[in-house]
PDB file of C-alpha atoms in Angstrom:
ATOM      1  CA  MET A   1      -6.459 -12.676 -11.072  1.00 79.00           C
ATOM      2  CA  THR A   2      -4.917  -9.453  -9.770  1.00 91.00           C
ATOM      3  CA  ASP A   3      -1.232  -9.558  -8.872  1.00 94.00           C
ATOM      4  CA  LEU A   4       0.153  -7.831  -5.789  1.00 96.00           C
ATOM      5  CA  ILE A   5       3.354  -5.935  -6.535  1.00 97.00           C
ATOM      6  CA  LEU A   6       5.580  -4.565  -3.789  1.00 97.00           C
ATOM      7  CA  ALA A   7       7.063  -1.143  -4.575  1.00 97.00           C
ATOM      8  CA  LEU A   8      10.298  -1.394  -2.606  1.00 97.00           C
ATOM      9  CA  ASP A   9      11.282   2.274  -2.392  1.00 95.00           C
ATOM     10  CA  VAL A  10      13.616   1.999   0.580  1.00 96.00           C
ATOM     11  CA  THR A  11      17.236   3.166   0.482  1.00 96.00           C
ATOM     12  CA  ASN A  12      18.938   0.603   2.711  1.00 95.00           C
ATOM     13  CA  ARG A  13      20.120  -2.636   1.121  1.00 95.00           C
ATOM     14  CA  ASP A  14      19.658  -4.788   4.224  1.00 96.00           C
ATOM     15  CA  ASP A  15      16.179  -3.392   4.848  1.00 96.00           C
ATOM     16  CA  ALA A  16      15.215  -4.073   1.243  1.00 96.00           C
ATOM     17  CA  ILE A  17      16.283  -7.702   1.405  1.00 96.00           C
ATOM     18  CA  LEU A  18      14.628  -8.268   4.785  1.00 95.00           C
ATOM     19  CA  ILE A  19      11.316  -6.706   3.729  1.00 96.00           C
ATOM     20  CA  ALA A  20      11.321  -8.600   0.440  1.00 96.00           C
ATOM     21  CA  ASP A  21      11.948 -11.891   2.239  1.00 95.00           C
ATOM     22  CA  LYS A  22       9.104 -11.271   4.679  1.00 95.00           C
ATOM     23  CA  ALA A  23       6.618 -10.156   2.049  1.00 96.00           C
ATOM     24  CA  ALA A  24       7.593 -12.740  -0.582  1.00 96.00           C
ATOM     25  CA  PRO A  25       4.954 -15.386   0.297  1.00 95.00           C
ATOM     26  CA  TYR A  26       2.156 -12.877  -0.289  1.00 95.00           C
ATOM     27  CA  ILE A  27       3.308 -10.944  -3.359  1.00 96.00           C
ATOM     28  CA  ASP A  28       3.747 -11.699  -7.055  1.00 96.00           C
ATOM     29  CA  ALA A  29       6.504  -9.266  -8.045  1.00 97.00           C
ATOM     30  CA  ILE A  30       8.847  -6.598  -6.691  1.00 98.00           C
ATOM     31  CA  LYS A  31       9.193  -3.154  -8.239  1.00 98.00           C
ATOM     32  CA  ILE A  32      12.309  -1.139  -7.481  1.00 97.00           C
ATOM     33  CA  GLY A  33      13.321   2.299  -8.665  1.00 96.00           C
ATOM     34  CA  TYR A  34      15.946   4.967  -8.308  1.00 96.00           C
ATOM     35  CA  PRO A  35      15.866   5.362  -4.493  1.00 95.00           C
ATOM     36  CA  LEU A  36      17.093   1.818  -3.868  1.00 97.00           C
ATOM     37  CA  VAL A  37      19.326   1.502  -6.936  1.00 96.00           C
ATOM     38  CA  LEU A  38      21.092   4.821  -6.285  1.00 96.00           C
ATOM     39  CA  ALA A  39      21.684   3.837  -2.664  1.00 96.00           C
ATOM     40  CA  ALA A  40      22.646   0.190  -3.114  1.00 96.00           C
ATOM     41  CA  GLY A  41      23.699  -0.120  -6.746  1.00 94.00           C
ATOM     42  CA  LEU A  42      22.089  -1.986  -9.597  1.00 93.00           C
ATOM     43  CA  GLY A  43      23.509  -5.203  -8.162  1.00 93.00           C
ATOM     44  CA  ILE A  44      20.711  -5.145  -5.570  1.00 95.00           C
ATOM     45  CA  ALA A  45      18.559  -6.658  -8.306  1.00 94.00           C
ATOM     46  CA  ASP A  46      20.815  -9.704  -8.404  1.00 90.00           C
ATOM     47  CA  GLU A  47      20.326 -10.144  -4.662  1.00 92.00           C
ATOM     48  CA  LEU A  48      16.578  -9.629  -4.719  1.00 94.00           C
ATOM     49  CA  SER A  49      16.186 -12.080  -7.579  1.00 88.00           C
ATOM     50  CA  ALA A  50      17.038 -14.827  -5.090  1.00 84.00           C
ATOM     51  CA  SER A  51      13.425 -14.556  -3.930  1.00 84.00           C
ATOM     52  CA  GLY A  52      12.362 -16.077  -7.235  1.00 90.00           C
ATOM     53  CA  LEU A  53       9.922 -13.225  -7.834  1.00 95.00           C
ATOM     54  CA  PRO A  54       9.884 -11.144 -11.027  1.00 97.00           C
ATOM     55  CA  LEU A  55      11.605  -7.771 -10.692  1.00 98.00           C
ATOM     56  CA  ILE A  56      10.291  -4.645 -12.404  1.00 98.00           C
ATOM     57  CA  ALA A  57      12.633  -1.709 -12.987  1.00 98.00           C
ATOM     58  CA  ASP A  58      10.644   1.433 -12.286  1.00 97.00           C
ATOM     59  CA  PHE A  59      13.048   3.855 -13.926  1.00 97.00           C
ATOM     60  CA  LYS A  60      10.327   5.674 -15.876  1.00 97.00           C
ATOM     61  CA  VAL A  61      12.748   5.887 -18.766  1.00 98.00           C
ATOM     62  CA  ALA A  62      12.260   9.137 -20.692  1.00 97.00           C
ATOM     63  CA  ASP A  63      15.111   9.830 -23.079  1.00 97.00           C
ATOM     64  CA  ILE A  64      16.141   9.627 -26.707  1.00 98.00           C
ATOM     65  CA  PRO A  65      15.911   6.142 -28.266  1.00 98.00           C
ATOM     66  CA  ASN A  66      19.612   5.278 -28.030  1.00 98.00           C
ATOM     67  CA  THR A  67      19.868   6.241 -24.362  1.00 98.00           C
ATOM     68  CA  SER A  68      16.610   4.467 -23.591  1.00 98.00           C
ATOM     69  CA  ARG A  69      17.938   1.323 -25.235  1.00 98.00           C
ATOM     70  CA  LEU A  70      21.187   1.483 -23.251  1.00 98.00           C
ATOM     71  CA  ILE A  71      19.272   1.852 -19.979  1.00 98.00           C
ATOM     72  CA  ALA A  72      17.024  -1.072 -20.862  1.00 98.00           C
ATOM     73  CA  GLU A  73      20.020  -3.246 -21.769  1.00 98.00           C
ATOM     74  CA  GLU A  74      21.542  -2.631 -18.336  1.00 96.00           C
ATOM     75  CA  VAL A  75      18.226  -3.399 -16.658  1.00 96.00           C
ATOM     76  CA  PHE A  76      17.760  -6.758 -18.337  1.00 97.00           C
ATOM     77  CA  SER A  77      21.405  -7.742 -17.917  1.00 95.00           C
ATOM     78  CA  HIS A  78      20.757  -7.683 -14.162  1.00 94.00           C
ATOM     79  CA  GLY A  79      17.860 -10.117 -14.241  1.00 91.00           C
ATOM     80  CA  PHE A  80      14.861  -7.804 -14.316  1.00 96.00           C
ATOM     81  CA  SER A  81      11.673  -9.162 -15.864  1.00 97.00           C
ATOM     82  CA  GLY A  82      10.170  -5.802 -16.769  1.00 98.00           C
ATOM     83  CA  ILE A  83      10.874  -2.128 -17.260  1.00 98.00           C
ATOM     84  CA  ILE A  84       8.697   0.982 -16.970  1.00 98.00           C
ATOM     85  CA  CYS A  85       9.112   3.898 -19.357  1.00 98.00           C
ATOM     86  CA  HIS A  86       7.305   7.156 -20.036  1.00 97.00           C
ATOM     87  CA  GLY A  87       5.208   7.555 -23.153  1.00 96.00           C
ATOM     88  CA  PHE A  88       5.297  11.320 -23.597  1.00 94.00           C
ATOM     89  CA  VAL A  89       8.771  11.110 -25.157  1.00 95.00           C
ATOM     90  CA  GLY A  90       7.267   9.581 -28.287  1.00 95.00           C
ATOM     91  CA  LYS A  91       6.960   6.396 -30.273  1.00 96.00           C
ATOM     92  CA  ASP A  92      10.629   5.915 -31.160  1.00 97.00           C
ATOM     93  CA  SER A  93      11.818   6.093 -27.552  1.00 98.00           C
ATOM     94  CA  VAL A  94       9.056   3.793 -26.312  1.00 98.00           C
ATOM     95  CA  LEU A  95       9.819   1.366 -29.108  1.00 98.00           C
ATOM     96  CA  ALA A  96      13.472   1.237 -28.055  1.00 98.00           C
ATOM     97  CA  CYS A  97      12.422   0.048 -24.597  1.00 98.00           C
ATOM     98  CA  VAL A  98       9.821  -2.359 -25.942  1.00 98.00           C
ATOM     99  CA  GLU A  99      12.187  -3.979 -28.431  1.00 98.00           C
ATOM    100  CA  THR A 100      14.975  -4.340 -25.883  1.00 98.00           C
ATOM    101  CA  ALA A 101      12.588  -5.852 -23.343  1.00 98.00           C
ATOM    102  CA  HIS A 102      11.260  -8.353 -25.853  1.00 98.00           C
ATOM    103  CA  ASP A 103      14.773  -9.228 -27.055  1.00 98.00           C
ATOM    104  CA  HIS A 104      15.476 -10.341 -23.479  1.00 98.00           C
ATOM    105  CA  GLY A 105      12.164 -12.117 -22.942  1.00 98.00           C
ATOM    106  CA  GLY A 106      10.932  -9.298 -20.701  1.00 98.00           C
ATOM    107  CA  GLU A 107       8.039  -6.861 -20.593  1.00 98.00           C
ATOM    108  CA  CYS A 108       7.720  -3.113 -21.046  1.00 98.00           C
ATOM    109  CA  PHE A 109       5.071  -1.010 -19.328  1.00 98.00           C
ATOM    110  CA  VAL A 110       4.349   2.576 -20.311  1.00 98.00           C
ATOM    111  CA  VAL A 111       3.198   5.272 -17.899  1.00 96.00           C
ATOM    112  CA  THR A 112      -0.073   6.731 -19.167  1.00 95.00           C
ATOM    113  CA  GLU A 113      -1.056   8.670 -16.057  1.00 88.00           C
ATOM    114  CA  MET A 114       0.569   8.926 -12.630  1.00 82.00           C
ATOM    115  CA  SER A 115      -1.137   8.555  -9.266  1.00 82.00           C
ATOM    116  CA  HIS A 116      -0.181  11.770  -7.435  1.00 82.00           C
ATOM    117  CA  PRO A 117      -2.430  14.875  -7.454  1.00 74.00           C
ATOM    118  CA  GLY A 118      -0.106  16.931  -9.653  1.00 77.00           C
ATOM    119  CA  ALA A 119      -0.344  14.394 -12.476  1.00 73.00           C
ATOM    120  CA  THR A 120      -3.619  15.948 -13.556  1.00 78.00           C
ATOM    121  CA  ASN A 121      -1.772  19.107 -14.628  1.00 76.00           C
ATOM    122  CA  PHE A 122      -0.427  17.443 -17.764  1.00 76.00           C
ATOM    123  CA  PHE A 123      -1.694  13.875 -18.160  1.00 76.00           C
ATOM    124  CA  HIS A 124      -5.323  14.915 -18.626  1.00 77.00           C
ATOM    125  CA  GLY A 125      -6.849  16.620 -21.629  1.00 75.00           C
ATOM    126  CA  GLY A 126      -6.447  13.547 -23.792  1.00 89.00           C
ATOM    127  CA  THR A 127      -2.715  13.067 -23.184  1.00 91.00           C
ATOM    128  CA  ALA A 128      -3.112   9.784 -21.317  1.00 92.00           C
ATOM    129  CA  GLU A 129      -5.446   8.526 -24.013  1.00 93.00           C
ATOM    130  CA  ARG A 130      -2.888   9.358 -26.715  1.00 94.00           C
ATOM    131  CA  ILE A 131      -0.202   7.506 -24.762  1.00 95.00           C
ATOM    132  CA  ALA A 132      -2.519   4.499 -24.447  1.00 95.00           C
ATOM    133  CA  SER A 133      -2.883   4.452 -28.232  1.00 95.00           C
ATOM    134  CA  LEU A 134       0.904   4.615 -28.524  1.00 95.00           C
ATOM    135  CA  VAL A 135       1.155   1.536 -26.312  1.00 96.00           C
ATOM    136  CA  CYS A 136      -0.944  -0.395 -28.797  1.00 94.00           C
ATOM    137  CA  GLU A 137       1.123   0.877 -31.738  1.00 96.00           C
ATOM    138  CA  THR A 138       4.457  -0.116 -30.221  1.00 97.00           C
ATOM    139  CA  GLY A 139       3.452  -3.549 -28.930  1.00 97.00           C
ATOM    140  CA  ALA A 140       4.213  -2.638 -25.318  1.00 98.00           C
ATOM    141  CA  ASP A 141       2.921  -5.156 -22.808  1.00 98.00           C
ATOM    142  CA  GLY A 142       0.836  -2.796 -20.744  1.00 98.00           C
ATOM    143  CA  ILE A 143       0.427   0.503 -18.977  1.00 98.00           C
ATOM    144  CA  ILE A 144       0.794   2.140 -15.591  1.00 97.00           C
ATOM    145  CA  ALA A 145      -2.490   3.792 -14.567  1.00 95.00           C
ATOM    146  CA  PRO A 146      -3.608   5.285 -11.239  1.00 92.00           C
ATOM    147  CA  ALA A 147      -5.448   3.455  -8.478  1.00 91.00           C
ATOM    148  CA  THR A 148      -6.207   6.899  -7.066  1.00 91.00           C
ATOM    149  CA  ARG A 149      -8.463   7.664 -10.039  1.00 91.00           C
ATOM    150  CA  PRO A 150     -10.175   4.389 -10.965  1.00 92.00           C
ATOM    151  CA  GLU A 151     -12.562   6.170 -13.322  1.00 94.00           C
ATOM    152  CA  ARG A 152      -9.577   7.262 -15.401  1.00 92.00           C
ATOM    153  CA  THR A 153      -8.062   3.793 -15.337  1.00 93.00           C
ATOM    154  CA  GLN A 154     -11.370   2.350 -16.526  1.00 95.00           C
ATOM    155  CA  ILE A 155     -11.292   4.688 -19.539  1.00 93.00           C
ATOM    156  CA  LEU A 156      -7.741   3.626 -20.342  1.00 95.00           C
ATOM    157  CA  ARG A 157      -8.787  -0.027 -20.058  1.00 96.00           C
ATOM    158  CA  THR A 158     -11.250   0.464 -22.897  1.00 95.00           C
ATOM    159  CA  LEU A 159      -8.420   1.781 -25.081  1.00 95.00           C
ATOM    160  CA  ILE A 160      -5.842  -0.954 -24.533  1.00 96.00           C
ATOM    161  CA  GLY A 161      -8.071  -4.022 -24.478  1.00 95.00           C
ATOM    162  CA  THR A 162      -6.430  -7.041 -22.861  1.00 96.00           C
ATOM    163  CA  LYS A 163      -2.983  -5.508 -22.360  1.00 97.00           C
ATOM    164  CA  LYS A 164      -1.899  -5.429 -18.725  1.00 98.00           C
ATOM    165  CA  ILE A 165      -2.545  -2.563 -16.338  1.00 97.00           C
ATOM    166  CA  LEU A 166      -0.378  -2.141 -13.244  1.00 97.00           C
ATOM    167  CA  SER A 167      -1.847   0.380 -10.837  1.00 96.00           C
ATOM    168  CA  PRO A 168       0.085   2.378  -8.207  1.00 93.00           C
ATOM    169  CA  GLY A 169      -1.385   4.518  -5.463  1.00 89.00           C
ATOM    170  CA  VAL A 170      -2.950   1.876  -3.216  1.00 89.00           C
ATOM    171  CA  GLY A 171      -2.227   2.436   0.462  1.00 85.00           C
ATOM    172  CA  ALA A 172      -0.394   5.616   1.449  1.00 76.00           C
ATOM    173  CA  GLN A 173      -1.748   7.614  -1.495  1.00 81.00           C
ATOM    174  CA  GLY A 174      -5.322   6.606  -0.698  1.00 79.00           C
ATOM    175  CA  GLY A 175      -6.149   4.372  -3.657  1.00 83.00           C
ATOM    176  CA  ASP A 176      -8.911   1.888  -2.843  1.00 86.00           C
ATOM    177  CA  PRO A 177      -7.973  -1.673  -3.863  1.00 86.00           C
ATOM    178  CA  GLU A 178     -11.652  -2.636  -3.834  1.00 86.00           C
ATOM    179  CA  ALA A 179     -12.366  -0.036  -6.500  1.00 86.00           C
ATOM    180  CA  ILE A 180      -9.464  -0.926  -8.765  1.00 88.00           C
ATOM    181  CA  ALA A 181      -8.915  -4.701  -8.453  1.00 87.00           C
ATOM    182  CA  GLY A 182     -11.553  -5.611 -11.014  1.00 89.00           C
ATOM    183  CA  ILE A 183     -10.085  -3.276 -13.632  1.00 93.00           C
ATOM    184  CA  VAL A 184      -6.351  -3.950 -13.430  1.00 96.00           C
ATOM    185  CA  ASP A 185      -3.942  -6.872 -13.595  1.00 95.00           C
ATOM    186  CA  GLY A 186      -1.718  -5.740 -10.741  1.00 95.00           C
ATOM    187  CA  ILE A 187      -1.999  -3.412  -7.773  1.00 96.00           C
ATOM    188  CA  ILE A 188       1.205  -1.752  -6.587  1.00 96.00           C
ATOM    189  CA  VAL A 189       1.626  -1.179  -2.857  1.00 96.00           C
ATOM    190  CA  GLY A 190       4.671   0.471  -1.312  1.00 95.00           C
ATOM    191  CA  ARG A 191       4.700   2.382   1.957  1.00 95.00           C
ATOM    192  CA  ALA A 192       1.712   0.544   3.412  1.00 94.00           C
ATOM    193  CA  ILE A 193       3.889  -2.575   3.357  1.00 95.00           C
ATOM    194  CA  TYR A 194       7.519  -1.482   3.688  1.00 95.00           C
ATOM    195  CA  GLU A 195       6.860   1.127   6.400  1.00 94.00           C
ATOM    196  CA  SER A 196       4.758  -1.305   8.438  1.00 94.00           C
ATOM    197  CA  SER A 197       6.184  -2.780  11.616  1.00 95.00           C
ATOM    198  CA  ASP A 198       4.944  -6.095  10.219  1.00 96.00           C
ATOM    199  CA  PRO A 199       5.609  -6.134   6.458  1.00 96.00           C
ATOM    200  CA  ALA A 200       4.516  -9.752   6.143  1.00 96.00           C
ATOM    201  CA  GLY A 201       1.215  -9.036   7.868  1.00 96.00           C
ATOM    202  CA  ALA A 202       0.619  -5.930   5.776  1.00 94.00           C
ATOM    203  CA  ALA A 203       1.346  -7.819   2.556  1.00 95.00           C
ATOM    204  CA  ARG A 204      -0.962 -10.613   3.679  1.00 95.00           C
ATOM    205  CA  GLN A 205      -3.805  -8.127   4.198  1.00 91.00           C
ATOM    206  CA  PHE A 206      -3.522  -6.911   0.614  1.00 90.00           C
ATOM    207  CA  SER A 207      -2.969 -10.380  -0.802  1.00 89.00           C
ATOM    208  CA  HIS A 208      -6.633 -11.378  -0.776  1.00 79.00           C
ATOM    209  CA  PHE A 209      -7.089  -9.180  -3.834  1.00 73.00           C
ATOM    210  CA  ARG A 210      -4.856 -11.630  -5.731  1.00 67.00           C
ATOM    211  CA  SER A 211      -7.829 -13.993  -6.105  1.00 56.00           C
ATOM    212  CA  ARG A 212     -10.090 -11.366  -7.705  1.00 48.00           C
TER     213      ARG A 212
END
């Protein structure tokens, strides 16, 4: 089964809650990041948790271990189920996020390769593969890998085995859900849902991939 995850990158609290409520019947989790948290405060997570859906903190944590741990502690104290961190900062920083997540019964996902065109400047050349190996070493729960480059995500799948892959880039960035659904555990859709005049209808259109 492939989960459908709503990337709720809006900056208005009321809009976020309304869109989440409309999309909720068709999605499996909500991912929020800095745009919404900086605009509405971390307490928005407490409000969104009323939907009963898991919340993933897409903060792409990339700092020294102590700071990473402090960020993760704040995340899980507000009811998040998962956190996303970067892997290029090294094993000790990733491990800080992983351990904190697991201490709170949550999950940690590590970015191996991003979905935008510029990601190829640095995440290629074996870097993503090295990060994938780091994920296995640290006991992280899974990776973030691009729907916009399914051939790359397939390679990363062979390196991490049965760990989860959440894949952004479907919709506005041009990622094809048909091409990626059989490889990953979750497809992440943002603008194609939250910028739609009918967020519920847009979420419903993507939701048929949940049965794959």
